[in-house]
mmCIF file of C-alpha atoms in Angstrom:
data_model
loop_
_atom_site.group_PDB
_atom_site.id
_atom_site.type_symbol
_atom_site.label_atom_id
_atom_site.label_comp_id
_atom_site.label_asym_id
_atom_site.label_seq_id
_atom_site.Cartn_x
_atom_site.Cartn_y
_atom_site.Cartn_z
ATOM 1 C CA UNK M 12 40.553 23.903 35.966
ATOM 2 C CA UNK M 13 42.886 21.185 34.699
ATOM 3 C CA UNK M 14 42.840 19.534 31.310
ATOM 4 C CA UNK M 15 41.520 16.229 32.746
ATOM 5 C CA UNK M 16 38.717 17.982 34.618
ATOM 6 C CA UNK M 17 37.705 19.962 31.500
ATOM 7 C CA UNK M 18 37.517 16.804 29.392
ATOM 8 C CA UNK M 19 35.446 15.105 32.114
ATOM 9 C CA UNK M 20 32.959 17.978 32.232
ATOM 10 C CA UNK M 21 32.684 18.168 28.429
ATOM 11 C CA UNK M 22 32.067 14.411 28.191
ATOM 12 C CA UNK M 23 29.268 14.582 30.770
ATOM 13 C CA UNK M 24 27.668 17.640 29.147
ATOM 14 C CA UNK M 25 27.639 15.848 25.779
ATOM 15 C CA UNK M 26 26.255 12.697 27.394
ATOM 16 C CA UNK M 27 23.450 14.587 29.164
ATOM 17 C CA UNK M 28 22.634 16.455 25.951
ATOM 18 C CA UNK M 29 22.277 13.158 24.085
ATOM 19 C CA UNK M 30 20.043 11.757 26.862
ATOM 20 C CA UNK M 31 17.788 14.822 26.745
ATOM 21 C CA UNK M 32 17.518 14.608 22.956
ATOM 22 C CA UNK M 33 16.643 10.901 23.170
ATOM 23 C CA UNK M 34 13.985 11.569 25.813
ATOM 24 C CA UNK M 35 12.458 14.319 23.689
ATOM 25 C CA UNK M 36 12.441 11.979 20.692
ATOM 26 C CA UNK M 37 10.671 9.287 22.719
ATOM 27 C CA UNK M 38 8.198 11.880 23.975
ATOM 28 C CA UNK M 39 7.309 13.157 20.523
ATOM 29 C CA UNK M 40 7.833 10.016 18.443
ATOM 30 C CA UNK M 41 4.131 9.206 18.568
ATOM 31 C CA UNK M 42 3.311 12.470 16.814
ATOM 32 C CA UNK M 43 6.219 12.095 14.406
ATOM 33 C CA UNK M 44 5.180 8.525 13.617
ATOM 34 C CA UNK M 45 1.611 9.661 12.934
ATOM 35 C CA UNK M 46 2.938 12.317 10.566
ATOM 36 C CA UNK M 47 5.093 9.654 8.866
ATOM 37 C CA UNK M 48 2.005 7.440 8.363
ATOM 38 C CA UNK M 49 0.055 10.397 6.944
ATOM 39 C CA UNK M 50 2.937 11.219 4.573
ATOM 40 C CA UNK M 51 2.938 7.579 3.413
ATOM 41 C CA UNK M 52 -0.804 7.872 2.732
ATOM 42 C CA UNK M 53 -0.294 11.085 0.760
ATOM 43 C CA UNK M 54 2.514 9.404 -1.189
ATOM 44 C CA UNK M 55 0.165 6.557 -2.095
ATOM 45 C CA UNK M 56 -2.494 9.022 -3.283
ATOM 46 C CA UNK M 57 -0.034 10.862 -5.527
ATOM 47 C CA UNK M 58 1.303 7.648 -7.087
ATOM 48 C CA UNK M 59 -2.121 6.113 -7.753
ATOM 49 C CA UNK M 60 -4.971 7.420 -9.863
ATOM 50 C CA UNK M 61 -8.581 7.640 -8.749
ATOM 51 C CA UNK M 62 -9.269 4.042 -9.805
ATOM 52 C CA UNK M 63 -6.730 2.490 -7.471
ATOM 53 C CA UNK M 64 -6.850 4.149 -4.071
ATOM 54 C CA UNK M 65 -8.397 1.336 -2.058
ATOM 55 C CA UNK M 66 -5.937 1.683 0.830
ATOM 56 C CA UNK M 67 -5.078 5.402 0.668
ATOM 57 C CA UNK M 68 -7.921 6.646 2.880
ATOM 58 C CA UNK M 69 -7.490 3.882 5.509
ATOM 59 C CA UNK M 70 -3.769 4.723 5.788
ATOM 60 C CA UNK M 71 -4.510 8.445 6.152
ATOM 61 C CA UNK M 72 -7.177 7.626 8.747
ATOM 62 C CA UNK M 73 -4.712 5.450 10.659
ATOM 63 C CA UNK M 74 -2.204 8.308 10.689
ATOM 64 C CA UNK M 75 -4.816 10.711 12.061
ATOM 65 C CA UNK M 76 -5.911 8.234 14.746
ATOM 66 C CA UNK M 77 -2.325 7.553 15.841
ATOM 67 C CA UNK M 78 -1.750 11.313 16.108
ATOM 68 C CA UNK M 79 -4.865 11.681 18.297
ATOM 69 C CA UNK M 80 -3.796 8.795 20.527
ATOM 70 C CA UNK M 81 -0.246 10.135 20.777
ATOM 71 C CA UNK M 82 -1.593 13.507 21.942
ATOM 72 C CA UNK M 83 -3.477 11.739 24.744
ATOM 73 C CA UNK M 84 -0.244 9.981 25.713
ATOM 74 C CA UNK M 85 1.686 13.251 25.534
ATOM 75 C CA UNK M 86 -0.768 15.021 27.848
ATOM 76 C CA UNK M 87 -0.802 12.044 30.210
ATOM 77 C CA UNK M 88 3.013 12.010 30.421
ATOM 78 C CA UNK M 89 3.202 15.815 30.756
ATOM 79 C CA UNK M 90 0.668 15.983 33.578
ATOM 80 C CA UNK M 91 1.646 12.566 34.979
ATOM 81 C CA UNK M 92 -2.023 11.611 34.766
ATOM 82 C CA UNK M 93 -2.461 7.857 35.175
ATOM 83 C CA UNK M 94 -6.005 7.891 33.747
ATOM 84 C CA UNK M 95 -4.922 9.534 30.483
ATOM 85 C CA UNK M 96 -2.003 7.122 30.246
ATOM 86 C CA UNK M 97 -4.351 4.166 30.751
ATOM 87 C CA UNK M 98 -6.599 5.462 27.944
ATOM 88 C CA UNK M 99 -3.511 5.976 25.786
ATOM 89 C CA UNK M 100 -2.241 2.442 26.383
ATOM 90 C CA UNK M 101 -5.644 0.832 25.749
ATOM 91 C CA UNK M 102 -6.091 2.708 22.451
ATOM 92 C CA UNK M 103 -2.508 1.989 21.424
ATOM 93 C CA UNK M 104 -3.023 -1.700 22.193
ATOM 94 C CA UNK M 105 -6.140 -1.695 19.990
ATOM 95 C CA UNK M 106 -4.114 -0.110 17.167
ATOM 96 C CA UNK M 107 -1.395 -2.743 17.561
ATOM 97 C CA UNK M 108 -3.917 -5.595 17.420
ATOM 98 C CA UNK M 109 -5.649 -4.093 14.366
ATOM 99 C CA UNK M 110 -2.341 -3.586 12.543
ATOM 100 C CA UNK M 111 -1.228 -7.135 13.363
ATOM 101 C CA UNK M 112 -4.512 -8.669 12.151
ATOM 102 C CA UNK M 113 -4.521 -6.612 8.949
ATOM 103 C CA UNK M 114 -0.857 -7.382 8.215
ATOM 104 C CA UNK M 115 -1.309 -11.144 8.678
ATOM 105 C CA UNK M 116 -4.443 -11.139 6.482
ATOM 106 C CA UNK M 117 -2.698 -8.996 3.853
ATOM 107 C CA UNK M 118 0.214 -11.429 3.584
ATOM 108 C CA UNK M 119 -2.220 -14.369 3.349
ATOM 109 C CA UNK M 120 -4.346 -12.665 0.665
ATOM 110 C CA UNK M 121 -1.343 -11.607 -1.405
ATOM 111 C CA UNK M 122 0.414 -14.957 -1.149
ATOM 112 C CA UNK M 123 -1.140 -16.279 -4.365
ATOM 113 C CA UNK M 124 -0.931 -14.954 -7.891
ATOM 114 C CA UNK M 125 1.988 -14.248 -10.190
ATOM 115 C CA UNK M 126 2.463 -13.437 -13.816
ATOM 116 C CA UNK M 127 3.187 -15.877 -16.636
ATOM 117 C CA UNK M 128 6.069 -15.283 -19.025
ATOM 118 C CA UNK M 129 5.160 -15.193 -22.715
ATOM 119 C CA UNK M 130 7.710 -15.859 -25.428
ATOM 120 C CA UNK M 131 8.694 -12.689 -27.264
ATOM 121 C CA UNK M 132 7.224 -10.314 -24.668
ATOM 122 C CA UNK M 133 9.097 -8.261 -22.051
ATOM 123 C CA UNK M 134 6.119 -8.254 -19.682
ATOM 124 C CA UNK M 135 3.988 -10.916 -18.031
ATOM 125 C CA UNK M 136 0.369 -11.889 -18.549
ATOM 126 C CA UNK M 137 -1.917 -12.643 -15.610
ATOM 127 C CA UNK M 138 -4.724 -15.119 -15.023
ATOM 128 C CA UNK M 139 -7.552 -14.397 -12.592
ATOM 129 C CA UNK M 140 -7.739 -17.967 -11.302
ATOM 130 C CA UNK M 141 -4.241 -17.622 -9.787
ATOM 131 C CA UNK M 142 -5.338 -15.091 -7.157
ATOM 132 C CA UNK M 143 -6.908 -15.512 -3.742
ATOM 133 C CA UNK M 144 -10.638 -16.056 -3.325
ATOM 134 C CA UNK M 145 -10.940 -12.632 -1.650
ATOM 135 C CA UNK M 146 -9.652 -10.864 -4.777
ATOM 136 C CA UNK M 147 -11.909 -13.025 -6.946
ATOM 137 C CA UNK M 148 -14.947 -12.113 -4.864
ATOM 138 C CA UNK M 149 -14.166 -8.388 -5.022
ATOM 139 C CA UNK M 150 -13.436 -8.293 -8.745
ATOM 140 C CA UNK M 151 -16.279 -10.611 -9.815
ATOM 141 C CA UNK M 152 -18.788 -8.459 -7.949
ATOM 142 C CA UNK M 153 -20.824 -6.762 -10.693
ATOM 143 C CA UNK M 154 -21.128 -3.388 -8.968
ATOM 144 C CA UNK M 155 -17.439 -3.267 -7.992
ATOM 145 C CA UNK M 156 -16.245 -4.108 -11.477
ATOM 146 C CA UNK M 157 -18.687 -1.728 -13.156
ATOM 147 C CA UNK M 158 -17.249 1.129 -11.090
ATOM 148 C CA UNK M 159 -13.652 0.059 -11.712
ATOM 149 C CA UNK M 160 -14.222 -0.463 -15.432
ATOM 150 C CA UNK M 161 -15.780 2.976 -15.825
ATOM 151 C CA UNK M 162 -12.810 4.500 -14.034
ATOM 152 C CA UNK M 163 -10.301 2.579 -16.153
ATOM 153 C CA UNK M 164 -11.946 3.782 -19.372
ATOM 154 C CA UNK M 165 -11.748 7.388 -18.181
ATOM 155 C CA UNK M 166 -8.115 6.997 -17.106
ATOM 156 C CA UNK M 167 -7.019 6.749 -20.770
ATOM 157 C CA UNK M 168 -4.311 4.183 -19.893
ATOM 158 C CA UNK M 169 -5.012 2.146 -23.007
ATOM 159 C CA UNK M 170 -5.400 5.079 -25.392
ATOM 160 C CA UNK M 171 -2.084 6.527 -24.253
ATOM 161 C CA UNK M 172 -0.239 3.419 -25.458
ATOM 162 C CA UNK M 173 -0.552 4.522 -29.086
ATOM 163 C CA UNK M 174 0.977 7.901 -28.163
ATOM 164 C CA UNK M 175 3.739 6.309 -26.122
ATOM 165 C CA UNK M 176 4.689 3.590 -28.632
ATOM 166 C CA UNK M 177 4.443 5.068 -32.109
ATOM 167 C CA UNK M 178 5.902 2.108 -33.993
ATOM 168 C CA UNK M 179 5.093 -1.587 -33.885
ATOM 169 C CA UNK M 180 8.682 -2.381 -32.907
ATOM 170 C CA UNK M 181 8.511 -0.026 -29.926
ATOM 171 C CA UNK M 182 5.238 -1.602 -28.810
ATOM 172 C CA UNK M 183 6.587 -5.154 -29.036
ATOM 173 C CA UNK M 184 9.628 -4.125 -26.935
ATOM 174 C CA UNK M 185 7.510 -2.325 -24.327
ATOM 175 C CA UNK M 186 7.281 -3.376 -20.677
ATOM 176 C CA UNK M 187 3.570 -2.965 -20.041
ATOM 177 C CA UNK M 188 2.084 -2.709 -16.577
ATOM 178 C CA UNK M 189 -0.236 -5.517 -15.395
ATOM 179 C CA UNK M 190 -3.306 -3.370 -16.128
ATOM 180 C CA UNK M 191 -2.043 -2.361 -19.582
ATOM 181 C CA UNK M 192 -1.194 -5.976 -20.385
ATOM 182 C CA UNK M 193 -4.566 -7.278 -19.212
ATOM 183 C CA UNK M 194 -7.021 -4.522 -20.149
ATOM 184 C CA UNK M 195 -5.581 -2.881 -23.282
ATOM 185 C CA UNK M 196 -4.899 -5.921 -25.448
ATOM 186 C CA UNK M 197 -6.195 -9.453 -26.015
ATOM 187 C CA UNK M 198 -4.291 -12.364 -24.438
ATOM 188 C CA UNK M 199 -1.366 -13.568 -26.545
ATOM 189 C CA UNK M 200 -2.940 -17.017 -26.849
ATOM 190 C CA UNK M 201 -5.686 -15.494 -29.048
ATOM 191 C CA UNK M 202 -3.126 -15.026 -31.803
ATOM 192 C CA UNK M 203 -4.545 -11.769 -33.187
ATOM 193 C CA UNK M 204 -1.965 -9.987 -35.397
ATOM 194 C CA UNK M 205 -0.838 -6.639 -33.950
ATOM 195 C CA UNK M 206 -1.372 -3.626 -36.222
ATOM 196 C CA UNK M 207 -0.286 -0.984 -33.705
ATOM 197 C CA UNK M 208 -0.409 -0.331 -29.952
ATOM 198 C CA UNK M 209 -4.158 0.235 -29.976
ATOM 199 C CA UNK M 210 -5.363 -1.931 -32.843
ATOM 200 C CA UNK M 211 -5.443 -5.690 -33.514
ATOM 201 C CA UNK M 212 -6.611 -7.516 -36.637
ATOM 202 C CA UNK M 213 -9.762 -9.209 -35.356
ATOM 203 C CA UNK M 214 -10.565 -10.763 -38.751
ATOM 204 C CA UNK M 215 -8.068 -13.455 -37.821
ATOM 205 C CA UNK M 216 -9.790 -16.485 -36.265
ATOM 206 C CA UNK M 217 -8.544 -16.923 -32.671
ATOM 207 C CA UNK M 218 -6.534 -20.069 -32.056
ATOM 208 C CA UNK M 219 -7.628 -20.263 -28.411
ATOM 209 C CA UNK M 220 -10.965 -21.059 -26.808
ATOM 210 C CA UNK M 221 -10.323 -18.396 -24.165
ATOM 211 C CA UNK M 222 -13.518 -16.330 -23.761
ATOM 212 C CA UNK M 223 -11.416 -13.153 -23.554
ATOM 213 C CA UNK M 224 -10.604 -13.541 -27.268
ATOM 214 C CA UNK M 225 -14.274 -12.950 -28.103
ATOM 215 C CA UNK M 226 -14.691 -10.143 -25.590
ATOM 216 C CA UNK M 227 -11.831 -7.991 -26.877
ATOM 217 C CA UNK M 228 -12.736 -5.124 -29.222
ATOM 218 C CA UNK M 229 -10.604 -2.333 -30.654
ATOM 219 C CA UNK M 230 -13.077 0.284 -29.451
ATOM 220 C CA UNK M 231 -11.522 2.616 -26.839
ATOM 221 C CA UNK M 232 -14.484 2.091 -24.488
ATOM 222 C CA UNK M 233 -14.488 -1.712 -24.815
ATOM 223 C CA UNK M 234 -10.924 -3.009 -25.303
ATOM 224 C CA UNK M 235 -10.581 -5.950 -22.911
ATOM 225 C CA UNK M 236 -12.257 -4.275 -19.944
ATOM 226 C CA UNK M 237 -14.764 -7.137 -19.689
ATOM 227 C CA UNK M 238 -12.027 -9.778 -19.810
ATOM 228 C CA UNK M 239 -10.797 -11.913 -16.936
ATOM 229 C CA UNK M 240 -7.286 -10.896 -17.997
ATOM 230 C CA UNK M 241 -8.166 -7.285 -17.147
ATOM 231 C CA UNK M 242 -9.465 -8.312 -13.736
ATOM 232 C CA UNK M 243 -6.256 -10.290 -13.250
ATOM 233 C CA UNK M 244 -4.194 -7.196 -14.082
ATOM 234 C CA UNK M 245 -6.120 -5.185 -11.489
ATOM 235 C CA UNK M 246 -5.693 -8.062 -9.001
ATOM 236 C CA UNK M 247 -1.915 -7.963 -9.533
ATOM 237 C CA UNK M 248 -1.926 -4.207 -8.969
ATOM 238 C CA UNK M 249 -3.979 -4.618 -5.783
ATOM 239 C CA UNK M 250 -1.669 -7.407 -4.622
ATOM 240 C CA UNK M 251 1.371 -5.147 -5.011
ATOM 241 C CA UNK M 252 -0.395 -2.288 -3.212
ATOM 242 C CA UNK M 253 -1.487 -4.511 -0.329
ATOM 243 C CA UNK M 254 1.980 -6.035 -0.017
ATOM 244 C CA UNK M 255 3.613 -2.571 0.207
ATOM 245 C CA UNK M 256 1.148 -1.511 2.911
ATOM 246 C CA UNK M 257 1.658 -4.814 4.765
ATOM 247 C CA UNK M 258 5.445 -4.316 4.858
ATOM 248 C CA UNK M 259 4.949 -0.710 5.999
ATOM 249 C CA UNK M 260 2.554 -1.920 8.719
ATOM 250 C CA UNK M 261 5.092 -4.501 9.862
ATOM 251 C CA UNK M 262 7.651 -1.739 10.474
ATOM 252 C CA UNK M 263 4.929 0.404 12.056
ATOM 253 C CA UNK M 264 4.001 -2.440 14.431
ATOM 254 C CA UNK M 265 7.601 -2.741 15.643
ATOM 255 C CA UNK M 266 7.921 1.008 16.293
ATOM 256 C CA UNK M 267 4.515 1.216 18.008
ATOM 257 C CA UNK M 268 5.433 -1.765 20.207
ATOM 258 C CA UNK M 269 8.496 0.147 21.430
ATOM 259 C CA UNK M 270 6.337 3.226 22.074
ATOM 260 C CA UNK M 271 3.843 1.022 23.934
ATOM 261 C CA UNK M 272 6.635 -0.287 26.172
ATOM 262 C CA UNK M 273 7.776 3.299 26.904
ATOM 263 C CA UNK M 274 4.155 4.242 27.621
ATOM 264 C CA UNK M 275 3.861 1.385 30.139
ATOM 265 C CA UNK M 276 6.944 2.697 31.920
ATOM 266 C CA UNK M 277 5.491 6.209 31.965
ATOM 267 C CA UNK M 278 2.185 4.942 33.403
ATOM 268 C CA UNK M 279 3.984 2.980 36.112
ATOM 269 C CA UNK M 280 6.065 6.024 37.059
ATOM 270 C CA UNK M 281 2.944 8.200 37.132
ATOM 271 C CA UNK M 282 1.266 5.704 39.469
ATOM 272 C CA UNK M 283 4.269 5.648 41.774
ATOM 273 C CA UNK M 284 4.374 9.474 41.887
ATOM 274 C CA UNK M 285 0.700 9.563 42.830
ATOM 275 C CA UNK M 286 1.284 7.093 45.665
ATOM 276 C CA UNK M 287 4.195 9.174 46.965
ATOM 277 C CA UNK M 288 2.015 12.296 47.068
ATOM 278 C CA UNK M 289 -0.647 10.425 49.032
#
């Protein structure tokens, strides 16, 4: 066998190997994508505490459902069963529509709301009125907020500030999270002198008419958990969470659309094979 012939054979073997690998990837990418969605859901659960897992279970459920649908598609493609492929495509289409609707709504809901810079602070303060009406409805619901407030008290976020920032200078240079900034301290406009990370001098008459100034207490179970600023901090957290999931869903929609196109081709080929047998 000559050198030219050997190179020709090697090139074709490599090409066919790449084609086979690509076909296998397309065949199994539904399952792999479902696993990726589930891993994203697990990642969300490990990075959020029990108070802030509003989207973790839906993401895990979506991953499980995609895996189930992908198995139907896999069996349909393996057996060249047009009925299974039809079921697969219908369910996949429903998933695509649901993801698209959720993603559009998520971007609309999270479009409003941003922090306000305060002179001398390295973090922002948040106001509840800046956020969408959907967030306002959820957070102003008495039962919802009672559950969230109870969870926030148990989470010890505010009490840990005194352990984390042992001096007043450290506390003033801290970059607090939206929830720490809104729930663990009174708004800056109140003007209460800071004693340490967990204590403010409330004997000072507040310079603002903000109702949150009256609601704040140094008690570990009260703090500013009843304040609108605390609800605003939670709203900012929820906004960030929803925006991350929306971006993830956008990428998921693109990948699933490609899989849907491949599934349509597989169904058409299965139908043609059935006609040939007849």
